[in-house]
GROMACS .gro file of C-alpha atoms in nm:
model
  407
    1UNK     CA    1  -0.101  -2.446   0.406
    2UNK     CA    2  -0.241  -2.159   0.206
    3UNK     CA    3  -0.470  -1.931   0.398
    4UNK     CA    4  -0.739  -1.708   0.247
    5UNK     CA    5  -0.655  -1.344   0.200
    6UNK     CA    6  -0.839  -1.099   0.420
    7UNK     CA    7  -1.080  -0.845   0.271
    8UNK     CA    8  -0.923  -0.516   0.160
    9UNK     CA    9  -1.032  -0.337   0.478
   10UNK     CA   10  -0.918  -0.610   0.718
   11UNK     CA   11  -0.564  -0.490   0.768
   12UNK     CA   12  -0.285  -0.589   1.004
   13UNK     CA   13  -0.213  -0.334   1.278
   14UNK     CA   14  -0.391   0.003   1.280
   15UNK     CA   15  -0.272   0.267   1.033
   16UNK     CA   16  -0.008   0.049   0.868
   17UNK     CA   17  -0.145  -0.094   0.545
   18UNK     CA   18   0.102  -0.090   0.262
   19UNK     CA   19   0.093   0.105  -0.059
   20UNK     CA   20   0.366   0.044  -0.313
   21UNK     CA   21   0.178   0.165  -0.618
   22UNK     CA   22   0.329   0.461  -0.798
   23UNK     CA   23   0.078   0.729  -0.707
   24UNK     CA   24   0.179   1.059  -0.859
   25UNK     CA   25   0.153   1.262  -0.542
   26UNK     CA   26   0.521   1.322  -0.477
   27UNK     CA   27   0.810   1.234  -0.699
   28UNK     CA   28   1.159   1.306  -0.819
   29UNK     CA   29   1.346   1.284  -1.143
   30UNK     CA   30   1.706   1.318  -1.243
   31UNK     CA   31   1.690   1.553  -1.540
   32UNK     CA   32   1.879   1.820  -1.350
   33UNK     CA   33   1.663   2.113  -1.457
   34UNK     CA   34   1.397   2.283  -1.249
   35UNK     CA   35   1.057   2.116  -1.223
   36UNK     CA   36   0.743   2.276  -1.366
   37UNK     CA   37   0.579   2.556  -1.162
   38UNK     CA   38   0.503   2.408  -0.822
   39UNK     CA   39   0.149   2.267  -0.801
   40UNK     CA   40  -0.009   2.183  -0.463
   41UNK     CA   41   0.179   1.854  -0.444
   42UNK     CA   42   0.542   1.757  -0.432
   43UNK     CA   43   0.749   1.698  -0.744
   44UNK     CA   44   1.110   1.686  -0.628
   45UNK     CA   45   1.444   1.672  -0.802
   46UNK     CA   46   1.689   1.416  -0.666
   47UNK     CA   47   1.893   1.709  -0.536
   48UNK     CA   48   1.596   1.838  -0.338
   49UNK     CA   49   1.465   1.795   0.015
   50UNK     CA   50   1.712   1.656   0.266
   51UNK     CA   51   1.636   1.365   0.495
   52UNK     CA   52   1.706   1.369   0.869
   53UNK     CA   53   2.067   1.326   0.966
   54UNK     CA   54   2.201   1.496   0.654
   55UNK     CA   55   2.300   1.812   0.840
   56UNK     CA   56   2.046   2.039   0.672
   57UNK     CA   57   1.766   2.021   0.927
   58UNK     CA   58   1.437   1.837   0.946
   59UNK     CA   59   1.230   1.775   0.633
   60UNK     CA   60   0.904   1.960   0.616
   61UNK     CA   61   0.681   1.680   0.488
   62UNK     CA   62   0.520   1.922   0.243
   63UNK     CA   63   0.385   2.056   0.028
   64UNK     CA   64   0.107   1.802   0.048
   65UNK     CA   65  -0.269   1.834   0.028
   66UNK     CA   66  -0.484   1.690   0.303
   67UNK     CA   67  -0.734   1.502   0.087
   68UNK     CA   68  -0.904   1.511  -0.248
   69UNK     CA   69  -0.797   1.600  -0.600
   70UNK     CA   70  -0.459   1.759  -0.663
   71UNK     CA   71  -0.427   1.976  -0.970
   72UNK     CA   72  -0.084   1.910  -1.114
   73UNK     CA   73   0.142   1.961  -1.410
   74UNK     CA   74   0.283   1.655  -1.587
   75UNK     CA   75   0.642   1.561  -1.512
   76UNK     CA   76   0.872   1.377  -1.752
   77UNK     CA   77   1.219   1.224  -1.727
   78UNK     CA   78   1.470   1.075  -1.970
   79UNK     CA   79   1.600   0.810  -1.732
   80UNK     CA   80   1.460   0.739  -1.384
   81UNK     CA   81   1.183   0.869  -1.161
   82UNK     CA   82   1.074   0.788  -0.807
   83UNK     CA   83   0.712   0.856  -0.716
   84UNK     CA   84   0.557   0.808  -0.372
   85UNK     CA   85   0.284   0.964  -0.161
   86UNK     CA   86   0.520   1.187   0.037
   87UNK     CA   87   0.822   1.399  -0.061
   88UNK     CA   88   1.036   1.254   0.219
   89UNK     CA   89   0.998   0.898   0.093
   90UNK     CA   90   1.048   1.018  -0.265
   91UNK     CA   91   1.375   1.176  -0.155
   92UNK     CA   92   1.482   0.846   0.003
   93UNK     CA   93   1.406   0.658  -0.318
   94UNK     CA   94   1.599   0.916  -0.522
   95UNK     CA   95   1.907   0.870  -0.305
   96UNK     CA   96   1.894   0.491  -0.349
   97UNK     CA   97   1.872   0.527  -0.726
   98UNK     CA   98   2.158   0.776  -0.724
   99UNK     CA   99   2.373   0.518  -0.543
  100UNK     CA  100   2.312   0.265  -0.819
  101UNK     CA  101   2.021   0.085  -0.659
  102UNK     CA  102   1.749  -0.082  -0.861
  103UNK     CA  103   1.381   0.011  -0.865
  104UNK     CA  104   1.320  -0.265  -0.609
  105UNK     CA  105   1.595  -0.127  -0.384
  106UNK     CA  106   1.433   0.216  -0.405
  107UNK     CA  107   1.088   0.074  -0.333
  108UNK     CA  108   1.211  -0.103  -0.019
  109UNK     CA  109   1.380   0.210   0.119
  110UNK     CA  110   1.079   0.424   0.029
  111UNK     CA  111   0.843   0.181   0.202
  112UNK     CA  112   1.033   0.210   0.528
  113UNK     CA  113   1.015   0.589   0.505
  114UNK     CA  114   0.645   0.577   0.422
  115UNK     CA  115   0.587   0.367   0.734
  116UNK     CA  116   0.682   0.680   0.926
  117UNK     CA  117   0.555   0.971   0.717
  118UNK     CA  118   0.234   0.811   0.589
  119UNK     CA  119   0.137   0.555   0.857
  120UNK     CA  120  -0.232   0.595   0.774
  121UNK     CA  121  -0.173   0.412   0.446
  122UNK     CA  122   0.169   0.245   0.449
  123UNK     CA  123   0.372   0.017   0.667
  124UNK     CA  124   0.540  -0.315   0.736
  125UNK     CA  125   0.241  -0.435   0.937
  126UNK     CA  126   0.016  -0.474   0.634
  127UNK     CA  127   0.008  -0.628   0.290
  128UNK     CA  128   0.113  -0.522  -0.057
  129UNK     CA  129   0.132  -0.613  -0.422
  130UNK     CA  130   0.418  -0.520  -0.652
  131UNK     CA  131   0.445  -0.508  -1.030
  132UNK     CA  132   0.801  -0.517  -1.164
  133UNK     CA  133   0.889  -0.446  -1.526
  134UNK     CA  134   1.227  -0.568  -1.648
  135UNK     CA  135   1.339  -0.330  -1.919
  136UNK     CA  136   1.598  -0.573  -2.055
  137UNK     CA  137   1.371  -0.876  -2.095
  138UNK     CA  138   1.052  -0.671  -2.151
  139UNK     CA  139   0.879  -0.895  -1.899
  140UNK     CA  140   0.639  -0.804  -1.618
  141UNK     CA  141   0.652  -0.993  -1.288
  142UNK     CA  142   0.405  -0.949  -1.006
  143UNK     CA  143   0.460  -1.023  -0.639
  144UNK     CA  144   0.189  -1.108  -0.387
  145UNK     CA  145   0.239  -0.994  -0.029
  146UNK     CA  146  -0.125  -0.975   0.072
  147UNK     CA  147  -0.212  -1.045   0.434
  148UNK     CA  148  -0.355  -1.389   0.507
  149UNK     CA  149  -0.617  -1.493   0.758
  150UNK     CA  150  -0.504  -1.700   1.056
  151UNK     CA  151  -0.521  -2.079   1.022
  152UNK     CA  152  -0.786  -2.084   1.296
  153UNK     CA  153  -1.020  -1.848   1.108
  154UNK     CA  154  -1.362  -1.977   1.009
  155UNK     CA  155  -1.605  -1.844   0.747
  156UNK     CA  156  -1.766  -1.644   1.028
  157UNK     CA  157  -1.439  -1.511   1.169
  158UNK     CA  158  -1.537  -1.149   1.109
  159UNK     CA  159  -1.902  -1.209   1.193
  160UNK     CA  160  -1.906  -1.390   1.527
  161UNK     CA  161  -1.681  -1.389   1.832
  162UNK     CA  162  -1.706  -1.768   1.821
  163UNK     CA  163  -1.915  -1.986   1.587
  164UNK     CA  164  -2.004  -2.241   1.852
  165UNK     CA  165  -2.029  -2.048   2.177
  166UNK     CA  166  -2.080  -1.676   2.112
  167UNK     CA  167  -2.252  -1.572   1.793
  168UNK     CA  168  -2.230  -1.200   1.864
  169UNK     CA  169  -2.033  -0.936   1.676
  170UNK     CA  170  -1.667  -0.879   1.767
  171UNK     CA  171  -1.619  -0.585   2.004
  172UNK     CA  172  -1.628  -0.299   1.931
  173UNK     CA  173  -1.648  -0.433   1.574
  174UNK     CA  174  -1.445  -0.648   1.336
  175UNK     CA  175  -1.249  -0.353   1.202
  176UNK     CA  176  -1.149  -0.211   1.541
  177UNK     CA  177  -1.042  -0.533   1.707
  178UNK     CA  178  -0.792  -0.816   1.682
  179UNK     CA  179  -1.007  -0.965   1.407
  180UNK     CA  180  -0.876  -0.710   1.157
  181UNK     CA  181  -0.521  -0.835   1.209
  182UNK     CA  182  -0.392  -1.089   0.962
  183UNK     CA  183  -0.044  -1.213   0.888
  184UNK     CA  184   0.147  -0.917   0.737
  185UNK     CA  185   0.300  -0.978   0.397
  186UNK     CA  186   0.495  -0.664   0.307
  187UNK     CA  187   0.839  -0.766   0.427
  188UNK     CA  188   0.829  -1.120   0.286
  189UNK     CA  189   0.714  -0.978  -0.047
  190UNK     CA  190   0.984  -0.713  -0.051
  191UNK     CA  191   1.244  -0.973   0.040
  192UNK     CA  192   1.129  -1.199  -0.245
  193UNK     CA  193   1.146  -0.914  -0.497
  194UNK     CA  194   1.486  -0.815  -0.356
  195UNK     CA  195   1.618  -1.168  -0.408
  196UNK     CA  196   1.520  -1.140  -0.774
  197UNK     CA  197   1.611  -0.779  -0.847
  198UNK     CA  198   1.799  -0.617  -0.557
  199UNK     CA  199   2.151  -0.481  -0.588
  200UNK     CA  200   2.251  -0.272  -0.287
  201UNK     CA  201   2.300  -0.442   0.051
  202UNK     CA  202   1.967  -0.516   0.222
  203UNK     CA  203   2.089  -0.347   0.538
  204UNK     CA  204   2.160  -0.020   0.362
  205UNK     CA  205   1.801   0.010   0.242
  206UNK     CA  206   1.677   0.045   0.600
  207UNK     CA  207   1.920   0.316   0.711
  208UNK     CA  208   1.717   0.612   0.576
  209UNK     CA  209   1.411   0.491   0.767
  210UNK     CA  210   1.621   0.442   1.080
  211UNK     CA  211   1.755   0.797   1.046
  212UNK     CA  212   1.408   0.946   1.000
  213UNK     CA  213   1.267   0.752   1.296
  214UNK     CA  214   1.559   0.855   1.517
  215UNK     CA  215   1.593   1.221   1.420
  216UNK     CA  216   1.225   1.290   1.357
  217UNK     CA  217   1.019   1.441   1.079
  218UNK     CA  218   0.753   1.706   1.053
  219UNK     CA  219   0.397   1.573   1.035
  220UNK     CA  220   0.247   1.654   0.697
  221UNK     CA  221  -0.094   1.822   0.658
  222UNK     CA  222  -0.240   1.501   0.515
  223UNK     CA  223  -0.112   1.290   0.804
  224UNK     CA  224  -0.238   1.548   1.055
  225UNK     CA  225  -0.584   1.538   0.897
  226UNK     CA  226  -0.586   1.158   0.919
  227UNK     CA  227  -0.483   1.166   1.285
  228UNK     CA  228  -0.756   1.417   1.365
  229UNK     CA  229  -1.016   1.207   1.184
  230UNK     CA  230  -0.921   0.893   1.380
  231UNK     CA  231  -0.840   1.048   1.717
  232UNK     CA  232  -1.119   0.861   1.897
  233UNK     CA  233  -1.013   0.508   1.798
  234UNK     CA  234  -0.647   0.607   1.834
  235UNK     CA  235  -0.713   0.703   2.195
  236UNK     CA  236  -0.826   0.349   2.275
  237UNK     CA  237  -0.472   0.214   2.244
  238UNK     CA  238  -0.207   0.347   2.486
  239UNK     CA  239   0.075   0.326   2.233
  240UNK     CA  240  -0.109   0.500   1.948
  241UNK     CA  241  -0.248   0.755   2.192
  242UNK     CA  242   0.098   0.851   2.313
  243UNK     CA  243   0.243   0.863   1.962
  244UNK     CA  244  -0.030   1.042   1.765
  245UNK     CA  245  -0.223   1.250   2.022
  246UNK     CA  246  -0.156   1.541   2.252
  247UNK     CA  247  -0.220   1.526   2.626
  248UNK     CA  248  -0.565   1.682   2.579
  249UNK     CA  249  -0.668   1.413   2.330
  250UNK     CA  250  -0.634   1.630   2.021
  251UNK     CA  251  -0.436   1.507   1.724
  252UNK     CA  252  -0.081   1.629   1.680
  253UNK     CA  253  -0.079   1.913   1.431
  254UNK     CA  254   0.095   1.948   1.097
  255UNK     CA  255   0.454   2.055   1.149
  256UNK     CA  256   0.491   1.871   1.481
  257UNK     CA  257   0.824   1.687   1.499
  258UNK     CA  258   0.755   1.317   1.546
  259UNK     CA  259   1.021   1.064   1.646
  260UNK     CA  260   0.984   0.688   1.670
  261UNK     CA  261   1.285   0.523   1.838
  262UNK     CA  262   1.093   0.197   1.882
  263UNK     CA  263   1.041   0.168   1.507
  264UNK     CA  264   1.405   0.260   1.450
  265UNK     CA  265   1.498  -0.038   1.668
  266UNK     CA  266   1.259  -0.263   1.473
  267UNK     CA  267   1.405  -0.148   1.141
  268UNK     CA  268   1.756  -0.213   1.276
  269UNK     CA  269   1.662  -0.567   1.376
  270UNK     CA  270   1.515  -0.640   1.031
  271UNK     CA  271   1.810  -0.475   0.856
  272UNK     CA  272   2.049  -0.706   1.040
  273UNK     CA  273   1.839  -1.023   1.045
  274UNK     CA  274   1.632  -1.007   0.727
  275UNK     CA  275   1.257  -1.051   0.707
  276UNK     CA  276   1.281  -1.358   0.931
  277UNK     CA  277   1.356  -1.125   1.222
  278UNK     CA  278   1.006  -0.984   1.181
  279UNK     CA  279   0.823  -1.314   1.139
  280UNK     CA  280   0.994  -1.491   1.429
  281UNK     CA  281   1.146  -1.392   1.759
  282UNK     CA  282   1.073  -1.088   1.973
  283UNK     CA  283   0.898  -0.880   1.705
  284UNK     CA  284   0.665  -1.165   1.615
  285UNK     CA  285   0.585  -1.220   1.983
  286UNK     CA  286   0.504  -0.850   2.025
  287UNK     CA  287   0.261  -0.871   1.733
  288UNK     CA  288   0.085  -1.173   1.883
  289UNK     CA  289   0.069  -1.003   2.222
  290UNK     CA  290  -0.107  -0.709   2.054
  291UNK     CA  291  -0.346  -0.942   1.871
  292UNK     CA  292  -0.447  -1.088   2.207
  293UNK     CA  293  -0.469  -0.759   2.397
  294UNK     CA  294  -0.818  -0.729   2.550
  295UNK     CA  295  -0.776  -0.375   2.686
  296UNK     CA  296  -1.118  -0.210   2.673
  297UNK     CA  297  -1.296  -0.545   2.633
  298UNK     CA  298  -1.178  -0.578   2.273
  299UNK     CA  299  -1.225  -0.906   2.087
  300UNK     CA  300  -0.893  -1.073   2.020
  301UNK     CA  301  -0.777  -1.216   1.690
  302UNK     CA  302  -0.654  -1.568   1.626
  303UNK     CA  303  -0.325  -1.501   1.450
  304UNK     CA  304  -0.046  -1.711   1.606
  305UNK     CA  305   0.332  -1.732   1.597
  306UNK     CA  306   0.291  -2.030   1.366
  307UNK     CA  307   0.088  -1.817   1.123
  308UNK     CA  308   0.364  -1.558   1.114
  309UNK     CA  309   0.645  -1.810   1.072
  310UNK     CA  310   0.462  -1.993   0.794
  311UNK     CA  311   0.382  -1.687   0.579
  312UNK     CA  312   0.511  -1.703   0.222
  313UNK     CA  313   0.504  -1.431  -0.041
  314UNK     CA  314   0.439  -1.549  -0.394
  315UNK     CA  315   0.542  -1.469  -0.747
  316UNK     CA  316   0.225  -1.435  -0.953
  317UNK     CA  317   0.154  -1.401  -1.322
  318UNK     CA  318   0.029  -1.051  -1.400
  319UNK     CA  319  -0.290  -1.001  -1.598
  320UNK     CA  320  -0.220  -0.833  -1.931
  321UNK     CA  321  -0.431  -0.725  -2.227
  322UNK     CA  322  -0.429  -0.483  -2.516
  323UNK     CA  323  -0.622  -0.159  -2.529
  324UNK     CA  324  -0.611   0.004  -2.871
  325UNK     CA  325  -0.239   0.066  -2.929
  326UNK     CA  326  -0.141  -0.006  -2.568
  327UNK     CA  327  -0.037  -0.319  -2.381
  328UNK     CA  328  -0.175  -0.298  -2.028
  329UNK     CA  329  -0.069  -0.514  -1.732
  330UNK     CA  330  -0.195  -0.525  -1.375
  331UNK     CA  331  -0.188  -0.736  -1.062
  332UNK     CA  332  -0.378  -1.062  -1.086
  333UNK     CA  333  -0.573  -1.241  -0.812
  334UNK     CA  334  -0.597  -1.224  -0.517
  335UNK     CA  335  -0.614  -0.860  -0.625
  336UNK     CA  336  -0.923  -0.781  -0.825
  337UNK     CA  337  -0.793  -0.450  -0.956
  338UNK     CA  338  -0.609  -0.565  -1.267
  339UNK     CA  339  -0.893  -0.782  -1.396
  340UNK     CA  340  -1.156  -0.517  -1.326
  341UNK     CA  341  -0.966  -0.239  -1.503
  342UNK     CA  342  -0.897  -0.460  -1.804
  343UNK     CA  343  -1.265  -0.558  -1.821
  344UNK     CA  344  -1.366  -0.193  -1.829
  345UNK     CA  345  -1.107  -0.117  -2.097
  346UNK     CA  346  -1.241  -0.406  -2.304
  347UNK     CA  347  -1.588  -0.252  -2.294
  348UNK     CA  348  -1.462   0.097  -2.382
  349UNK     CA  349  -1.258  -0.032  -2.675
  350UNK     CA  350  -1.586  -0.090  -2.859
  351UNK     CA  351  -1.655   0.285  -2.870
  352UNK     CA  352  -1.486   0.574  -3.046
  353UNK     CA  353  -1.416   0.779  -2.735
  354UNK     CA  354  -1.242   1.045  -2.945
  355UNK     CA  355  -1.589   1.162  -3.049
  356UNK     CA  356  -1.667   1.241  -2.686
  357UNK     CA  357  -1.339   1.401  -2.582
  358UNK     CA  358  -1.335   1.669  -2.311
  359UNK     CA  359  -1.361   2.033  -2.411
  360UNK     CA  360  -1.189   2.345  -2.275
  361UNK     CA  361  -0.872   2.143  -2.223
  362UNK     CA  362  -0.642   2.245  -1.940
  363UNK     CA  363  -0.383   2.068  -1.726
  364UNK     CA  364  -0.662   1.902  -1.527
  365UNK     CA  365  -0.813   1.736  -1.834
  366UNK     CA  366  -1.073   1.992  -1.932
  367UNK     CA  367  -1.451   1.969  -1.915
  368UNK     CA  368  -1.578   1.613  -1.973
  369UNK     CA  369  -1.866   1.547  -2.207
  370UNK     CA  370  -2.188   1.390  -2.084
  371UNK     CA  371  -2.167   1.091  -2.315
  372UNK     CA  372  -1.798   1.039  -2.239
  373UNK     CA  373  -1.874   1.023  -1.868
  374UNK     CA  374  -2.169   0.794  -1.935
  375UNK     CA  375  -1.961   0.542  -2.131
  376UNK     CA  376  -1.680   0.530  -1.875
  377UNK     CA  377  -1.915   0.505  -1.576
  378UNK     CA  378  -2.124   0.230  -1.738
  379UNK     CA  379  -1.812   0.031  -1.832
  380UNK     CA  380  -1.689   0.057  -1.476
  381UNK     CA  381  -2.032  -0.032  -1.337
  382UNK     CA  382  -2.037  -0.353  -1.541
  383UNK     CA  383  -1.678  -0.437  -1.450
  384UNK     CA  384  -1.737  -0.387  -1.078
  385UNK     CA  385  -2.059  -0.587  -1.090
  386UNK     CA  386  -1.876  -0.884  -1.240
  387UNK     CA  387  -1.591  -0.840  -0.994
  388UNK     CA  388  -1.828  -0.863  -0.699
  389UNK     CA  389  -1.995  -1.174  -0.838
  390UNK     CA  390  -1.707  -1.375  -0.982
  391UNK     CA  391  -1.366  -1.269  -0.851
  392UNK     CA  392  -1.226  -1.417  -0.531
  393UNK     CA  393  -0.895  -1.560  -0.412
  394UNK     CA  394  -0.808  -1.803  -0.692
  395UNK     CA  395  -0.605  -2.018  -0.451
  396UNK     CA  396  -0.946  -2.123  -0.322
  397UNK     CA  397  -1.215  -2.014  -0.570
  398UNK     CA  398  -1.143  -2.059  -0.943
  399UNK     CA  399  -1.241  -1.791  -1.190
  400UNK     CA  400  -1.516  -1.887  -1.433
  401UNK     CA  401  -1.361  -1.960  -1.771
  402UNK     CA  402  -1.006  -2.023  -1.654
  403UNK     CA  403  -0.708  -1.806  -1.575
  404UNK     CA  404  -0.730  -1.423  -1.575
  405UNK     CA  405  -0.536  -1.401  -1.902
  406UNK     CA  406  -0.782  -1.628  -2.087
  407UNK     CA  407  -1.102  -1.453  -1.987
   0.00000   0.00000   0.00000
C-alpha cells in the first residue's frame, strides 16, 4: 500500500537526510589541466585528493566553507564531471568514472562517502530524488526515493502522541523524536537506478565508503560547524554523543580524524546483500529498535519492520518545460521543486529581463538591478504561494488541472 511522504523536515534518523543533487560546492573534471585559481570551495581534478587506504595519508576534507555563499570561478569540462558537497566524495565519484562506471555508479559511491563526510545533509537513513539524463536517447528519467510515513500514521501523527488517548505534542517535539523517522528510501532508489543504468559491480561501489569509514577522515569546517550548532540535541543520544562530541560535551573540531567501523560493517552488509540487507534482517531491526527508544522520555515513532520491508522506490515522469531557448526538466511530485521552479520561469518569460541585467559584472554575477530583483522575487512569491496551496503528494491528492506536464 502506498504511504504518504513525510514533510521535507521529517527525516529518517538524525543527520542523515540524502542529497544527490549536483550542488557545485566540490567537483572534479577530467580535462587534465590545472583548475582555475582556487576559490574558497573545492574544485578537484580526478588526479587530486586521495581517499583513505590509498597510501597517501588521510584526506583533509577541505577547502570547504562553513556556511553561506561561496564565491567561485566557473569550471568546464569536455567529457565528464563529478560534483558533490565535499571534495572527498567528489574524489570517490571521479575514481568510479575513471574505472568506466556510469553516472549512476558514481552517484552511488559518492552517496556512501557523503554519509560519512557530510552526515548533516546526506545518508542512507533518509530519502532522495534523482534525475537521470540519457545522452544517447536524449531522455530524462526521474527516480523517487522519498521517505514514507508508517502505515500506522494518522493525519495527526506529528501533532499528537495519540489521537484517541493523548492529544499532547510528541516529546520533546515531532522533529526530535521517533515521529520524525519514516521509512528511508535512498538505498531502494539507488538500487532501482542501478538496475537501469549501473555498470560496475554493486559491491565495488561501496568499497570507497568502507575504506573511509575504516581508516578515518578529517572533519571538514562545515561539518564541524554543524556539529557545534546541534551539540545539545546530539548529546541526548548516546551513540551520536560518542561519535560527534568530545568528553566535555563540545563538538569535535575541524581536522579531527573520525572513524566509523559500525558504518563500515553496515556498508559491507549492503554491498554483499543488496538493498534488501538494509530493509530486512539485523539492520532493519536496529532501525526499529531506535524508533522505539524512549531514552529521555522521548515519544516513539510507529515505523515497523513491515514498513521497511514493503518500501518501494518508483520511476516517475519528470516535469519539463521550455524557457526561452532552453528545455528545463525537474523532479515531479511528490517533490514540489520542479513544478515551482517551472512556474516561476513561466512568469519571468513574459518579461525582457535583459533590460534589467546586473551591472558591474564579476565572477559573482555583478550588482543586481532593483527591477530585476523585483521581477524574480515576485515570480518566486507567486510560485511558492501556489505550491503551498495546490501541490501535495499526487499519489493521494491530485493536482488541479491534471498532470504536472499539462499545467
